[in-house]
Amino acid sequence: MTARPSARQRIRQAALELLARKGVAGTTTQDIARRAQCSQAAIYKYWDGKEALARTIFEDANRGLIEAMESRARGHPAPSERALGALLGLVEFARAEPNPFAYLFHVFHSEHVLWTASRPVPRDVVLRELEAAVRLGEVSGEGLEVKTALLLGMAIRLAFFERQKLLREPPEDTERVFLSAAAAVLES
């Protein structure tokens, strides 16, 4: 028989599920407590409040995403290939960790984006590799930040289309098409 998760674990899991669906503003401590089957006071036993809990979950999710991107990037010798690898790492993270990815999307598109001020974000990983690719003459430096935004936008949209089951192609085919489109952005 499996032991029941601790109250702290249940609170974190409940909060993550709710934050992924509703964001910070749409989630209440009452919602979290109800879903975690605990009292609201239990939340305050472990965190100073909803914002502290939400920030802790953000930091873990962001760290996981950055690690996935950097890990996938390391498998490639050329910086331009590492940038594309990082983008595939983002898509793979979204597949493997849909709730943390959805929650990060909420944070990056809200006033809570300020939490990212002293932390690396996906843009940093991709831009760092593209800047190295420019120094080596692999890609043009013209519009580099726009290229970064386009590439990230493509990867994020691909992840959401997959999550919503709007693509019929298997992942290996979507990755091939994505890489082709991303290469076209880099060549522009």
Tab-separated table of C-alpha atoms in Angstrom:
chain	number	residue	atom	x	y	z
A	1	MET	CA	0.000	0.000	0.000
A	2	THR	CA	1.301	3.422	-0.949
A	3	ALA	CA	1.555	6.032	1.785
A	4	ARG	CA	-0.608	9.101	1.372
A	5	PRO	CA	1.396	12.160	0.313
A	6	SER	CA	2.154	14.627	3.086
A	7	ALA	CA	0.041	17.748	3.492
A	8	ARG	CA	2.903	19.813	2.075
A	9	GLN	CA	3.103	17.582	-1.025
A	10	ARG	CA	-0.666	17.646	-1.507
A	11	ILE	CA	-0.711	21.444	-1.198
A	12	ARG	CA	2.091	21.845	-3.766
A	13	GLN	CA	0.436	19.451	-6.207
A	14	ALA	CA	-2.986	21.051	-5.797
A	15	ALA	CA	-1.530	24.522	-6.196
A	16	LEU	CA	0.385	23.527	-9.322
A	17	GLU	CA	-2.717	22.036	-10.943
A	18	LEU	CA	-4.776	25.139	-10.156
A	19	LEU	CA	-2.044	27.622	-11.090
A	20	ALA	CA	-1.570	25.851	-14.436
A	21	ARG	CA	-5.265	26.298	-15.210
A	22	LYS	CA	-6.070	29.640	-13.598
A	23	GLY	CA	-2.792	31.469	-12.983
A	24	VAL	CA	-1.913	33.200	-9.730
A	25	ALA	CA	-4.710	35.764	-9.843
A	26	GLY	CA	-7.388	33.136	-10.491
A	27	THR	CA	-6.282	30.761	-7.740
A	28	THR	CA	-7.244	31.211	-4.088
A	29	THR	CA	-5.922	29.586	-0.946
A	30	GLN	CA	-9.428	28.255	-0.423
A	31	ASP	CA	-9.265	26.513	-3.839
A	32	ILE	CA	-5.865	25.049	-2.993
A	33	ALA	CA	-6.947	23.828	0.445
A	34	ARG	CA	-10.104	22.249	-0.944
A	35	ARG	CA	-8.192	20.416	-3.693
A	36	ALA	CA	-5.412	19.347	-1.279
A	37	GLN	CA	-7.988	18.193	1.287
A	38	CYS	CA	-6.523	20.291	4.052
A	39	SER	CA	-7.274	23.503	5.875
A	40	GLN	CA	-6.191	26.921	4.637
A	41	ALA	CA	-4.139	27.185	7.828
A	42	ALA	CA	-2.042	24.233	6.606
A	43	ILE	CA	-0.908	26.319	3.644
A	44	TYR	CA	0.344	29.024	6.006
A	45	LYS	CA	2.196	26.407	8.049
A	46	TYR	CA	4.560	25.879	5.093
A	47	TRP	CA	4.420	29.177	3.169
A	48	ASP	CA	3.751	32.823	4.009
A	49	GLY	CA	0.754	32.784	1.681
A	50	LYS	CA	-0.416	32.106	-1.842
A	51	GLU	CA	2.187	34.391	-3.434
A	52	ALA	CA	5.065	32.629	-1.645
A	53	LEU	CA	3.707	29.210	-2.615
A	54	ALA	CA	3.166	30.320	-6.214
A	55	ARG	CA	6.662	31.758	-6.397
A	56	THR	CA	8.219	28.566	-5.029
A	57	ILE	CA	6.385	26.539	-7.653
A	58	PHE	CA	7.441	29.022	-10.347
A	59	GLU	CA	11.099	28.767	-9.340
A	60	ASP	CA	11.013	24.966	-9.499
A	61	ALA	CA	9.214	24.933	-12.838
A	62	ASN	CA	11.473	27.567	-14.378
A	63	ARG	CA	14.593	25.747	-13.157
A	64	GLY	CA	13.267	22.517	-14.703
A	65	LEU	CA	12.533	24.211	-18.021
A	66	ILE	CA	15.943	25.888	-18.219
A	67	GLU	CA	17.671	22.615	-17.328
A	68	ALA	CA	15.714	20.782	-20.053
A	69	MET	CA	16.616	23.427	-22.625
A	70	GLU	CA	20.294	23.528	-21.686
A	71	SER	CA	20.538	19.748	-21.539
A	72	ARG	CA	19.108	19.359	-25.036
A	73	ALA	CA	21.335	22.180	-26.320
A	74	ARG	CA	24.511	20.523	-24.999
A	75	GLY	CA	24.031	17.647	-27.414
A	76	HIS	CA	24.995	19.804	-30.405
A	77	PRO	CA	28.422	21.115	-31.429
A	78	ALA	CA	27.464	24.328	-33.244
A	79	PRO	CA	25.792	27.252	-31.432
A	80	SER	CA	23.006	27.550	-34.023
A	81	GLU	CA	22.264	23.843	-33.540
A	82	ARG	CA	22.391	24.324	-29.758
A	83	ALA	CA	19.785	27.083	-30.060
A	84	LEU	CA	17.502	24.727	-31.987
A	85	GLY	CA	18.233	21.981	-29.460
A	86	ALA	CA	17.248	24.326	-26.635
A	87	LEU	CA	13.944	24.993	-28.389
A	88	LEU	CA	13.312	21.259	-28.707
A	89	GLY	CA	14.154	20.983	-25.003
A	90	LEU	CA	11.355	23.478	-24.344
A	91	VAL	CA	8.901	21.377	-26.375
A	92	GLU	CA	10.009	18.182	-24.636
A	93	PHE	CA	9.606	19.837	-21.219
A	94	ALA	CA	6.076	20.885	-22.192
A	95	ARG	CA	5.290	17.291	-23.190
A	96	ALA	CA	6.741	15.775	-20.031
A	97	GLU	CA	5.606	18.470	-17.580
A	98	PRO	CA	2.377	19.992	-18.929
A	99	ASN	CA	1.245	21.628	-15.674
A	100	PRO	CA	4.549	23.347	-14.869
A	101	PHE	CA	4.799	24.498	-18.500
A	102	ALA	CA	1.254	25.893	-18.506
A	103	TYR	CA	1.913	27.655	-15.204
A	104	LEU	CA	5.113	29.209	-16.552
A	105	PHE	CA	3.125	30.497	-19.514
A	106	HIS	CA	0.744	32.216	-17.073
A	107	VAL	CA	3.635	33.766	-15.149
A	108	PHE	CA	5.465	34.982	-18.270
A	109	HIS	CA	2.266	36.722	-19.406
A	110	SER	CA	1.298	38.423	-16.154
A	111	GLU	CA	2.604	40.934	-13.655
A	112	HIS	CA	4.395	38.014	-11.989
A	113	VAL	CA	6.947	38.100	-14.803
A	114	LEU	CA	8.887	40.295	-12.365
A	115	TRP	CA	9.811	37.048	-10.592
A	116	THR	CA	12.113	36.317	-13.536
A	117	ALA	CA	14.275	39.438	-13.007
A	118	SER	CA	17.231	37.600	-11.491
A	119	ARG	CA	16.696	34.207	-13.106
A	120	PRO	CA	17.458	32.823	-16.538
A	121	VAL	CA	14.423	32.454	-18.782
A	122	PRO	CA	13.992	30.622	-22.107
A	123	ARG	CA	14.839	33.761	-24.076
A	124	ASP	CA	18.228	33.936	-22.361
A	125	VAL	CA	19.124	30.359	-23.300
A	126	VAL	CA	18.209	30.780	-26.973
A	127	LEU	CA	19.689	34.267	-27.334
A	128	ARG	CA	22.978	33.191	-25.730
A	129	GLU	CA	23.401	30.434	-28.319
A	130	LEU	CA	22.363	32.659	-31.205
A	131	GLU	CA	24.837	35.349	-30.132
A	132	ALA	CA	27.570	32.698	-30.178
A	133	ALA	CA	26.383	31.622	-33.638
A	134	VAL	CA	26.657	35.229	-34.836
A	135	ARG	CA	30.228	35.501	-33.503
A	136	LEU	CA	31.142	32.360	-35.466
A	137	GLY	CA	29.383	33.592	-38.614
A	138	GLU	CA	26.776	30.811	-38.541
A	139	VAL	CA	23.845	33.236	-38.650
A	140	SER	CA	23.324	36.898	-39.393
A	141	GLY	CA	23.118	39.184	-36.383
A	142	GLU	CA	20.454	41.305	-38.060
A	143	GLY	CA	17.218	41.177	-36.084
A	144	LEU	CA	18.636	38.684	-33.607
A	145	GLU	CA	16.153	39.479	-30.858
A	146	VAL	CA	13.274	39.259	-33.329
A	147	LYS	CA	14.571	35.891	-34.503
A	148	THR	CA	14.762	34.773	-30.880
A	149	ALA	CA	11.176	35.889	-30.282
A	150	LEU	CA	9.939	34.143	-33.424
A	151	LEU	CA	11.723	30.909	-32.577
A	152	LEU	CA	10.407	30.875	-29.013
A	153	GLY	CA	6.929	31.733	-30.239
A	154	MET	CA	7.032	28.831	-32.680
A	155	ALA	CA	8.201	26.390	-29.993
A	156	ILE	CA	5.612	27.568	-27.467
A	157	ARG	CA	2.791	27.417	-30.004
A	158	LEU	CA	3.878	23.926	-31.069
A	159	ALA	CA	3.801	22.803	-27.435
A	160	PHE	CA	0.300	24.196	-26.932
A	161	PHE	CA	-1.022	22.715	-30.174
A	162	GLU	CA	0.325	19.332	-29.083
A	163	ARG	CA	-1.227	19.688	-25.636
A	164	GLN	CA	-4.588	20.534	-27.183
A	165	LYS	CA	-4.206	17.581	-29.577
A	166	LEU	CA	-4.549	19.844	-32.604
A	167	LEU	CA	-1.753	18.082	-34.510
A	168	ARG	CA	-2.196	14.694	-36.142
A	169	GLU	CA	1.479	14.178	-36.911
A	170	PRO	CA	3.658	12.141	-34.559
A	171	PRO	CA	6.201	14.099	-32.487
A	172	GLU	CA	9.154	13.149	-34.714
A	173	ASP	CA	7.377	14.618	-37.757
A	174	THR	CA	6.401	17.802	-35.932
A	175	GLU	CA	9.992	18.198	-34.749
A	176	ARG	CA	11.315	17.778	-38.298
A	177	VAL	CA	8.926	20.414	-39.662
A	178	PHE	CA	9.636	22.695	-36.707
A	179	LEU	CA	13.396	22.462	-37.268
A	180	SER	CA	12.942	23.245	-40.950
A	181	ALA	CA	10.850	26.318	-40.159
A	182	ALA	CA	13.293	27.391	-37.442
A	183	ALA	CA	16.204	27.061	-39.877
A	184	ALA	CA	14.339	29.373	-42.255
A	185	VAL	CA	14.035	31.966	-39.474
A	186	LEU	CA	17.767	31.716	-38.795
A	187	GLU	CA	18.557	32.164	-42.481
A	188	SER	CA	16.490	35.335	-42.763
